[in-house]
CSV table of C-alpha atoms and ligand atoms in Angstrom, one decimal:
chain,number,residue,atom,x,y,z
A,1,MET,CA,21.7,6.1,-8.3
A,2,LYS,CA,18.2,6.3,-10.5
A,3,LYS,CA,18.1,9.5,-12.9
A,4,TYR,CA,15.2,11.1,-13.9
A,5,PHE,CA,14.1,10.5,-17.7
A,6,PHE,CA,13.2,14.4,-18.1
A,7,VAL,CA,17.0,15.0,-17.3
A,8,LEU,CA,18.0,12.0,-20.0
A,9,MET,CA,15.7,13.3,-22.8
A,10,VAL,CA,17.2,16.8,-22.9
A,11,PHE,CA,20.9,15.9,-22.8
A,12,VAL,CA,20.2,13.8,-25.4
A,13,LEU,CA,18.3,16.0,-27.2
A,14,VAL,CA,21.5,18.6,-27.0
A,15,MET,CA,24.1,15.4,-28.3
A,16,SER,CA,21.5,14.5,-31.1
A,17,LEU,CA,21.7,18.5,-33.1
A,18,GLY,CA,25.3,18.3,-32.6
A,19,GLY,CA,24.8,15.9,-35.3
A,20,CYS,CA,25.3,12.7,-32.6
A,21,LYS,CA,26.3,9.7,-35.5
A,22,GLN,CA,23.2,6.0,-34.6
A,23,ASP,CA,24.6,3.9,-32.6
A,24,ASP,CA,24.1,1.0,-30.8
A,25,LYS,CA,23.1,2.3,-27.3
A,26,GLN,CA,19.0,3.2,-26.9
A,27,GLY,CA,19.4,6.8,-26.2
A,28,SER,CA,21.0,7.7,-29.1
A,29,ASP,CA,19.3,5.5,-31.2
A,30,MET,CA,16.1,7.1,-29.7
A,31,THR,CA,16.2,10.8,-30.6
A,32,THR,CA,18.5,10.9,-34.3
A,33,GLU,CA,15.4,10.8,-36.4
A,34,VAL,CA,13.3,13.2,-35.2
A,35,THR,CA,16.2,15.6,-34.2
A,36,THR,CA,18.7,15.4,-37.5
A,37,GLU,CA,16.7,17.5,-40.5
A,38,THR,CA,15.1,20.1,-37.9
A,39,SER,CA,17.2,23.3,-37.9
A,40,THR,CA,17.1,25.1,-34.5
A,41,GLU,CA,14.7,26.2,-33.9
A,42,GLU,CA,12.8,23.8,-34.9
A,43,ALA,CA,14.7,22.0,-33.0
A,44,SER,CA,14.4,24.0,-30.1
A,45,SER,CA,10.0,23.5,-29.7
A,46,GLU,CA,10.8,19.6,-31.0
A,47,GLU,CA,12.6,19.8,-28.1
A,48,GLU,CA,10.1,21.3,-25.9
A,49,LYS,CA,6.7,19.0,-27.0
A,50,LEU,CA,9.5,16.4,-25.9
A,51,VAL,CA,10.3,17.0,-22.6
A,52,GLU,CA,6.5,17.6,-22.2
A,53,VAL,CA,5.0,14.1,-23.0
A,54,TYR,CA,3.6,12.7,-20.1
A,55,LEU,CA,1.0,9.4,-20.0
A,56,LYS,CA,-1.4,11.8,-18.2
A,57,ASP,CA,-1.5,13.8,-20.9
A,58,VAL,CA,-1.2,11.9,-24.2
A,59,TYR,CA,-3.9,9.4,-22.2
A,60,GLY,CA,-5.9,12.4,-21.3
A,61,SER,CA,-6.9,13.8,-24.3
A,62,HIS,CA,-8.8,10.5,-25.3
A,63,ASN,CA,-10.8,11.0,-21.6
A,64,ILE,CA,-8.7,7.9,-21.1
A,65,LYS,CA,-7.2,7.6,-17.3
A,66,VAL,CA,-3.5,6.2,-16.8
A,67,GLY,CA,-1.9,3.9,-14.1
A,68,THR,CA,0.0,2.2,-12.5
A,69,CYS,CA,0.4,-0.7,-9.6
A,70,LEU,CA,1.4,0.5,-6.1
A,71,SER,CA,3.9,-0.3,-3.6
A,72,PRO,CA,4.7,0.6,0.1
A,73,GLN,CA,8.5,1.0,-1.4
A,74,MET,CA,6.8,3.3,-4.2
A,75,VAL,CA,5.8,5.5,-1.8
A,76,ASP,CA,8.7,6.0,0.1
A,77,ASP,CA,11.0,6.5,-2.5
A,78,PRO,CA,10.5,10.8,-3.1
A,79,GLU,CA,12.2,9.6,-7.0
A,80,LEU,CA,9.9,6.7,-7.5
A,81,SER,CA,7.3,8.5,-6.4
A,82,LYS,CA,7.5,12.0,-8.2
A,83,LEU,CA,7.9,10.1,-11.2
A,84,ILE,CA,4.3,8.5,-10.4
A,85,THR,CA,2.8,11.5,-9.4
A,86,GLU,CA,4.7,13.3,-12.8
A,87,GLN,CA,2.8,10.3,-15.2
A,88,PHE,CA,0.5,8.6,-13.9
A,89,ASN,CA,-3.4,9.8,-12.4
A,90,SER,CA,-4.7,6.3,-11.2
A,91,VAL,CA,-3.2,3.7,-8.9
A,92,THR,CA,-4.0,0.4,-7.9
A,93,MET,CA,-2.4,-1.3,-4.4
A,94,GLU,CA,-0.3,-4.0,-5.8
A,95,ASN,CA,-1.1,-6.3,-2.7
A,96,ALA,CA,-2.1,-4.3,0.3
A,97,MET,CA,-6.4,-4.4,-0.1
A,98,LYS,CA,-6.2,-8.3,-1.6
A,99,PRO,CA,-8.3,-10.5,1.0
A,100,ASP,CA,-5.0,-11.8,2.5
A,101,TYR,CA,-4.6,-8.3,3.7
A,102,ILE,CA,-7.7,-7.4,5.1
A,103,PHE,CA,-8.8,-9.6,7.5
A,104,ASN,CA,-8.2,-9.1,10.9
A,105,LYS,CA,-8.1,-12.8,12.2
A,106,GLU,CA,-8.2,-12.2,16.0
A,107,LYS,CA,-11.4,-9.9,15.8
A,108,SER,CA,-13.1,-12.2,13.1
A,109,ILE,CA,-13.2,-15.1,16.3
A,110,GLU,CA,-14.3,-12.8,18.6
A,111,ALA,CA,-16.8,-11.4,16.6
A,112,GLY,CA,-17.6,-14.3,15.2
A,113,ASP,CA,-17.9,-12.5,11.8
A,114,LEU,CA,-15.3,-11.3,9.7
A,115,VAL,CA,-13.3,-8.6,10.5
A,116,VAL,CA,-12.0,-6.0,8.0
A,117,GLU,CA,-10.0,-4.1,9.2
A,118,PHE,CA,-7.0,-2.2,6.2
A,119,ASN,CA,-3.6,-1.8,7.5
A,120,SER,CA,-1.1,0.4,7.8
A,121,ASP,CA,0.6,0.0,4.0
A,122,ALA,CA,-2.9,0.3,2.7
A,123,ILE,CA,-3.6,3.8,5.0
A,124,LYS,CA,-0.3,5.2,4.1
A,125,MET,CA,-1.0,4.3,0.1
A,126,LEU,CA,-4.1,5.7,0.3
A,127,ASP,CA,-3.7,8.9,2.0
A,128,PHE,CA,0.0,9.2,-0.9
A,129,ALA,CA,-3.5,8.8,-3.1
A,130,LYS,CA,-5.1,11.8,-1.9
A,131,ALA,CA,-2.4,14.5,-1.3
A,132,ASN,CA,-1.0,13.7,-5.2
A,133,ASN,CA,-5.2,13.8,-6.4
A,134,LEU,CA,-4.6,10.1,-7.8
A,135,ALA,CA,-7.7,8.2,-8.8
A,136,VAL,CA,-7.7,4.8,-7.1
A,137,ARG,CA,-8.8,0.7,-8.4
A,138,GLY,CA,-10.2,-1.6,-5.8
A,139,HIS,CA,-8.5,-4.5,-5.9
A,140,THR,CA,-9.5,-7.5,-5.1
A,141,LEU,CA,-12.7,-8.8,-2.9
A,142,VAL,CA,-13.7,-12.5,-4.2
A,143,TRP,CA,-10.0,-14.4,-6.0
A,144,TYR,CA,-9.0,-17.5,-5.2
A,145,SER,CA,-5.1,-17.0,-4.4
A,146,GLN,CA,-4.1,-14.5,-1.8
A,147,THR,CA,-6.4,-15.3,0.1
A,148,PRO,CA,-6.4,-17.0,4.0
A,149,ASP,CA,-7.3,-20.3,3.9
A,150,TRP,CA,-9.2,-19.3,7.7
A,151,ILE,CA,-12.2,-17.6,6.8
A,152,PHE,CA,-14.1,-20.9,5.0
A,153,TYR,CA,-13.5,-22.9,8.4
A,154,GLU,CA,-15.9,-22.9,11.0
A,155,ASP,CA,-14.8,-20.7,14.0
A,156,PHE,CA,-12.1,-20.0,11.9
A,157,ASP,CA,-9.8,-22.5,12.3
A,158,THR,CA,-8.8,-24.8,9.7
A,159,SER,CA,-8.8,-27.6,11.6
A,160,LYS,CA,-12.3,-27.4,11.5
A,161,ASP,CA,-15.1,-28.3,8.6
A,162,PHE,CA,-16.0,-25.7,6.5
A,163,VAL,CA,-18.5,-23.3,6.7
A,164,SER,CA,-21.9,-23.9,5.5
A,165,ARG,CA,-23.3,-22.1,2.5
A,166,ASP,CA,-25.4,-20.1,3.9
A,167,VAL,CA,-22.4,-19.2,6.7
A,168,MET,CA,-20.4,-18.3,4.1
A,169,LEU,CA,-22.5,-16.6,1.5
A,170,ALA,CA,-23.4,-14.0,5.2
A,171,ARG,CA,-19.2,-14.2,5.4
A,172,MET,CA,-19.2,-12.9,1.8
A,173,GLU,CA,-22.2,-10.2,2.4
A,174,SER,CA,-21.0,-9.0,5.1
A,175,PHE,CA,-16.8,-8.2,4.6
A,176,ILE,CA,-17.8,-6.9,1.3
A,177,ARG,CA,-20.0,-4.3,3.2
A,178,GLN,CA,-17.6,-3.4,5.2
A,179,VAL,CA,-14.9,-3.0,2.9
A,180,PHE,CA,-17.0,0.2,1.4
A,181,GLU,CA,-18.5,1.5,4.5
A,182,LYS,CA,-14.7,1.5,6.1
A,183,LEU,CA,-13.9,3.8,3.3
A,184,ASP,CA,-16.3,5.7,3.6
A,185,GLU,CA,-15.8,6.3,7.6
A,186,MET,CA,-11.9,6.5,6.7
A,187,GLY,CA,-12.8,9.2,3.9
A,188,TYR,CA,-11.4,7.1,1.3
A,189,LEU,CA,-13.9,6.1,-0.8
A,190,ASP,CA,-14.7,9.0,-3.2
A,191,LEU,CA,-11.0,8.1,-4.3
A,192,PHE,CA,-12.5,5.2,-6.3
A,193,TYR,CA,-13.8,4.7,-9.3
A,194,ALA,CA,-13.9,1.0,-10.3
A,195,TYR,CA,-13.3,-2.2,-8.0
A,196,ASP,CA,-12.4,-5.6,-9.1
A,197,VAL,CA,-15.2,-7.8,-7.3
A,198,VAL,CA,-14.2,-10.9,-8.5
A,199,ASN,CA,-10.5,-11.7,-10.2
A,200,GLU,CA,-9.4,-14.8,-12.4
A,201,ALA,CA,-12.3,-16.9,-11.8
A,202,TRP,CA,-12.6,-18.4,-16.0
A,203,MET,CA,-10.0,-21.1,-16.6
A,204,GLU,CA,-8.6,-20.9,-20.3
A,205,ASP,CA,-11.3,-24.3,-21.8
A,206,GLY,CA,-13.6,-22.4,-20.9
A,207,SER,CA,-14.6,-24.0,-18.0
A,208,MET,CA,-15.8,-22.3,-13.5
A,209,ARG,CA,-12.3,-22.6,-11.6
A,210,SER,CA,-12.6,-24.6,-8.9
A,211,ASN,CA,-11.9,-22.9,-5.7
A,212,ASN,CA,-13.1,-22.5,-2.0
A,213,TRP,CA,-15.9,-20.0,-3.1
A,214,SER,CA,-17.1,-22.4,-5.5
A,215,THR,CA,-17.1,-25.6,-3.2
A,216,ILE,CA,-18.9,-24.2,-0.2
A,217,ILE,CA,-21.1,-21.3,-2.0
A,218,GLY,CA,-22.0,-23.2,-5.7
A,219,GLU,CA,-21.2,-21.8,-8.9
A,220,ASP,CA,-23.1,-19.1,-7.7
A,221,TYR,CA,-20.9,-17.6,-5.9
A,222,LEU,CA,-20.0,-15.5,-8.9
A,223,TRP,CA,-23.4,-13.5,-8.9
A,224,TYR,CA,-23.8,-13.5,-5.4
A,225,SER,CA,-19.6,-11.5,-5.3
A,226,PHE,CA,-22.0,-8.9,-7.7
A,227,TYR,CA,-24.8,-8.4,-5.7
A,228,PHE,CA,-23.4,-7.6,-3.0
A,229,ALA,CA,-21.0,-5.6,-4.7
A,230,ASN,CA,-23.9,-3.9,-6.0
A,231,LYS,CA,-25.9,-3.7,-3.0
A,232,TYR,CA,-23.0,-1.3,-1.0
A,233,ALA,CA,-20.5,-0.1,-3.9
A,234,PRO,CA,-21.6,3.8,-4.2
A,235,GLU,CA,-22.8,4.1,-7.9
A,236,SER,CA,-19.3,6.2,-7.8
A,237,VAL,CA,-17.3,2.9,-8.6
A,238,ASP,CA,-17.9,0.7,-11.4
A,239,LEU,CA,-17.8,-3.1,-10.4
A,240,TYR,CA,-15.2,-5.0,-12.5
A,241,TYR,CA,-14.7,-8.5,-13.1
A,242,ASN,CA,-10.9,-9.2,-13.8
A,243,ASP,CA,-9.0,-11.7,-15.4
A,244,TYR,CA,-5.5,-13.1,-16.9
A,245,ASN,CA,-5.7,-14.8,-20.4
A,246,GLU,CA,-8.5,-13.1,-21.8
A,247,GLN,CA,-7.7,-13.5,-25.1
A,248,PHE,CA,-8.2,-17.0,-25.1
A,249,LYS,CA,-11.5,-16.7,-22.2
A,250,ALA,CA,-13.3,-13.9,-24.1
A,251,GLY,CA,-16.5,-16.5,-25.1
A,252,ALA,CA,-16.7,-18.2,-21.8
A,253,LEU,CA,-16.6,-13.5,-20.2
A,254,VAL,CA,-19.2,-12.9,-22.6
A,255,ARG,CA,-21.2,-16.0,-21.5
A,256,PHE,CA,-20.2,-15.5,-18.1
A,257,VAL,CA,-21.5,-11.8,-17.7
A,258,GLU,CA,-25.2,-11.9,-19.3
A,259,THR,CA,-25.5,-14.0,-16.5
A,260,LEU,CA,-24.4,-11.3,-14.4
A,261,VAL,CA,-28.2,-9.3,-14.0
A,262,ASP,CA,-30.5,-8.6,-11.1
A,263,GLU,CA,-34.2,-9.7,-11.2
A,264,ASP,CA,-35.6,-6.9,-13.9
A,265,GLY,CA,-32.4,-8.5,-16.5
A,266,ASN,CA,-29.8,-5.2,-15.2
A,267,TYR,CA,-26.7,-6.4,-15.0
A,268,LEU,CA,-25.0,-6.0,-11.8
A,269,ILE,CA,-21.4,-5.0,-13.3
A,270,ASP,CA,-20.3,-2.2,-15.1
A,271,GLY,CA,-16.8,-3.6,-16.4
A,272,ILE,CA,-14.8,-6.1,-18.0
A,273,GLY,CA,-10.8,-6.2,-16.8
A,274,LEU,CA,-8.3,-7.1,-19.1
A,275,GLN,CA,-5.0,-7.8,-16.9
A,276,ALA,CA,-3.4,-7.7,-19.5
A,277,HIS,CA,-0.3,-9.3,-19.2
A,278,LEU,CA,1.1,-9.8,-21.8
A,279,TYR,CA,4.4,-10.7,-24.3
A,280,THR,CA,6.2,-9.5,-27.1
A,281,PHE,CA,5.5,-12.7,-29.1
A,282,ASP,CA,1.5,-11.9,-28.8
A,283,ASN,CA,0.1,-11.0,-32.2
A,284,VAL,CA,-2.0,-7.4,-31.6
A,285,PHE,CA,-4.2,-7.9,-33.8
A,286,SER,CA,-6.1,-11.0,-32.6
A,287,TYR,CA,-6.0,-9.9,-29.3
A,288,PHE,CA,-8.0,-7.0,-30.6
A,289,LYS,CA,-10.4,-9.5,-32.1
A,290,ALA,CA,-11.1,-10.9,-27.9
A,291,VAL,CA,-11.3,-7.1,-27.1
A,292,ASP,CA,-13.4,-6.1,-29.8
A,293,LYS,CA,-15.7,-9.1,-28.6
A,294,LEU,CA,-16.0,-8.5,-24.8
A,295,ALA,CA,-16.5,-4.7,-26.0
A,296,GLY,CA,-19.7,-6.4,-27.7
A,297,THR,CA,-21.0,-6.8,-24.3
A,298,GLY,CA,-21.3,-2.6,-23.7
A,299,LEU,CA,-19.9,-3.2,-20.4
A,300,LYS,CA,-16.6,-0.9,-20.4
A,301,ILE,CA,-13.6,-2.3,-21.3
A,302,GLU,CA,-10.3,-1.2,-18.7
A,303,VAL,CA,-7.1,-2.9,-19.0
A,304,THR,CA,-5.7,-3.2,-15.6
A,305,GLU,CA,-2.2,-4.6,-15.7
A,306,LEU,CA,0.0,-4.2,-19.0
A,307,ASP,CA,3.3,-5.5,-18.7
A,308,VAL,CA,4.7,-6.6,-21.7
A,309,SER,CA,6.9,-9.1,-20.8
A,310,LEU,CA,10.3,-10.3,-23.3
A,311,GLY,CA,9.6,-13.0,-25.6
A,312,SER,CA,6.8,-15.9,-24.8
A,313,TRP,CA,5.8,-17.3,-21.9
A,314,GLN,CA,8.2,-20.3,-22.5
A,315,ASN,CA,10.8,-18.1,-23.3
A,316,THR,CA,11.9,-15.2,-21.7
A,317,LEU,CA,14.0,-13.1,-24.1
A,318,ASP,CA,17.1,-10.8,-22.8
A,319,ALA,CA,16.8,-6.8,-23.3
A,320,THR,CA,18.9,-6.6,-26.3
A,321,ASP,CA,18.6,-3.3,-28.4
A,322,GLU,CA,16.3,-5.7,-31.2
A,323,ASN,CA,14.4,-7.1,-28.4
A,324,LEU,CA,13.2,-3.6,-26.8
A,325,LYS,CA,13.1,-2.3,-30.4
A,326,ALA,CA,10.2,-5.2,-30.5
A,327,GLN,CA,8.8,-4.5,-27.7
A,328,GLY,CA,8.3,-0.6,-28.2
A,329,LYS,CA,6.7,-1.6,-31.3
A,330,PHE,CA,4.1,-4.0,-29.6
A,331,TYR,CA,3.3,-0.9,-26.5
A,332,TYR,CA,3.0,1.6,-29.4
A,333,ASP,CA,1.1,-0.7,-31.8
A,334,LEU,CA,-1.6,-2.0,-28.4
A,335,ILE,CA,-2.2,1.5,-27.0
A,336,LYS,CA,-2.8,2.7,-30.7
A,337,GLY,CA,-5.5,-0.2,-31.2
A,338,PHE,CA,-7.4,0.9,-27.9
A,339,ILE,CA,-7.5,5.0,-28.2
A,340,ASP,CA,-8.3,4.2,-32.1
A,341,ARG,CA,-11.3,1.9,-30.7
A,342,VAL,CA,-12.1,4.4,-27.4
A,343,ASP,CA,-11.6,7.7,-30.5
A,344,ALA,CA,-14.2,6.2,-32.5
A,345,GLY,CA,-16.5,4.9,-30.2
A,346,THR,CA,-16.5,1.2,-30.2
A,347,ILE,CA,-15.0,0.5,-27.3
A,348,ASN,CA,-16.2,2.5,-23.6
A,349,MET,CA,-12.8,2.4,-22.2
A,350,ASP,CA,-11.8,4.8,-18.8
A,351,ALA,CA,-8.8,4.0,-18.0
A,352,ILE,CA,-5.5,1.7,-18.7
A,353,THR,CA,-3.3,0.7,-15.8
A,354,PHE,CA,0.2,-1.0,-16.3
A,355,TRP,CA,1.8,-3.3,-13.7
A,356,GLY,CA,4.4,-1.3,-12.8
A,357,PHE,CA,7.2,1.3,-14.8
A,358,GLU,CA,10.3,0.3,-13.5
A,359,ASP,CA,11.6,-3.3,-14.9
A,360,SER,CA,13.2,-4.0,-11.2
A,361,LEU,CA,10.4,-3.5,-9.8
A,362,SER,CA,8.1,-5.6,-11.4
A,363,TRP,CA,6.9,-9.0,-10.7
A,364,ARG,CA,8.5,-10.1,-14.3
A,365,SER,CA,11.6,-8.6,-13.7
A,366,GLU,CA,13.7,-11.3,-15.6
A,367,ALA,CA,11.9,-10.6,-18.4
A,368,SER,CA,11.8,-6.4,-18.4
A,369,PRO,CA,8.1,-5.5,-19.2
A,370,LEU,CA,8.0,-2.2,-18.2
A,371,LEU,CA,8.6,1.5,-19.3
A,372,PHE,CA,11.7,2.3,-17.5
A,373,ASP,CA,14.3,1.1,-16.9
A,374,LYS,CA,16.4,-0.1,-13.6
A,375,ASP,CA,17.3,3.7,-13.0
A,376,SER,CA,13.9,4.8,-14.2
A,377,ASN,CA,15.0,6.2,-17.3
A,378,PRO,CA,12.2,5.7,-20.5
A,379,LYS,CA,12.5,2.2,-22.7
A,380,TYR,CA,11.3,2.4,-25.9
A,381,ALA,CA,8.1,0.8,-24.4
A,382,TYR,CA,7.7,4.5,-23.0
A,383,TYR,CA,8.4,6.1,-25.7
A,384,GLY,CA,4.9,3.6,-27.7
A,385,ALA,CA,3.0,3.9,-24.3
A,386,ALA,CA,3.4,7.4,-24.7
A,387,GLN,CA,2.3,6.9,-29.1
A,388,VAL,CA,5.4,8.5,-29.8
A,389,LYS,CA,6.2,6.4,-32.9
A,390,GLU,CA,9.2,7.7,-34.1
A,391,LEU,CA,11.0,6.7,-30.8
A,392,SER,CA,9.3,3.3,-30.1
A,393,GLY,CA,11.1,1.8,-32.0
A,394,TYR,CA,10.1,2.0,-35.4
A,395,GLU,CA,12.6,2.6,-37.7
B,1,LIG,C1,-2.6,-11.0,-11.2
B,1,LIG,C2,-3.4,-9.7,-10.4
B,1,LIG,C3,-2.1,-9.4,-9.8
B,1,LIG,C4,-1.4,-10.1,-9.6
B,1,LIG,C5,-0.1,-10.4,-10.4
B,1,LIG,C6,0.6,-11.1,-10.0
B,1,LIG,O1,-3.0,-10.1,-12.2
B,1,LIG,O2,-4.7,-9.8,-10.0
B,1,LIG,O3,-3.1,-8.8,-8.4
B,1,LIG,O4,-1.4,-10.8,-8.2
B,1,LIG,O5,-1.1,-11.7,-10.9
B,1,LIG,O6,2.1,-9.6,-9.7
């Protein structure tokens, strides 16, 4: 059974008010410091203050939305969906709006053009967002991965040849137009404030990733992606380039976004999405050097898929108290770095999205990268992300 963290926090606070000693357990550690020296009166206001820590309030006070990725499973589970609506005010479909999920092959063959059709999972999640006032980040249009092969072939038949550049450009324009038209027709477009137009097009060595889009259209497939998105998306939807290992690609990304301009020199892009799939062994200071470089383009910056795995890419660490504390401190420092920059006006950032919230539902569950444990109890990571320093693992 999942326990909701609200209940746990009250319980833990009461325990520590009774003079409970710090022990190895995360729960006791989390509250001892803040409560041991408070009088009963002070303690009850402390209790209220802590109980009221919700991510969307903390981030909202800096005009930053806070989001999570969303799966159909989360919407179907009353406890998970309650946690989502209490903590977050933005969602990104984890899969349902990726190219693999938005085309109807039979209808495309019949029409001789790509036909976009959102599936029932996408509709269910969009309805959930609408009913709960959750803003939506669209993810994603043009990507090398999770994209059906058949969209690149003559007659949508993979036994035939690739289509020509002109046909592929026409298909690209058509499907991008349909995405925005259909969302509008179905009454969901107003929910969207950002859309990842292109995902993961650059390599760490600064070269462009070669894929079916670049092979058929050429390197300017990237320019056309933004050109078409700009043509069909409403002004209210910011258009993003989104990538991982962004801290190693900053130079290439700065050069790239400078090419995404129209004939008058105006940007066709609004922002750069930092996936921020990070590790506790990463260096927050170095990370922000890259962030500042990207912010120097004048574009918006959003954190789009944040998770912080224990250890490093090569070496996942166990979820010991020590490692979880290191993770809590990492989240604290990272989020503080962003908030400080937003407050100082050196970065134009309106949203931070976590790639989930509960470890067992994460794509990297073995590395315990998220804010809540498998029972939906908050980890040090949660308090770090919520900027409650004394509960985040800092002594
Ligand atoms: C990338 C993609 C996401 C997701 C993650 C893994 O970061 O942008 O959509 O697929 O990989 O879950």
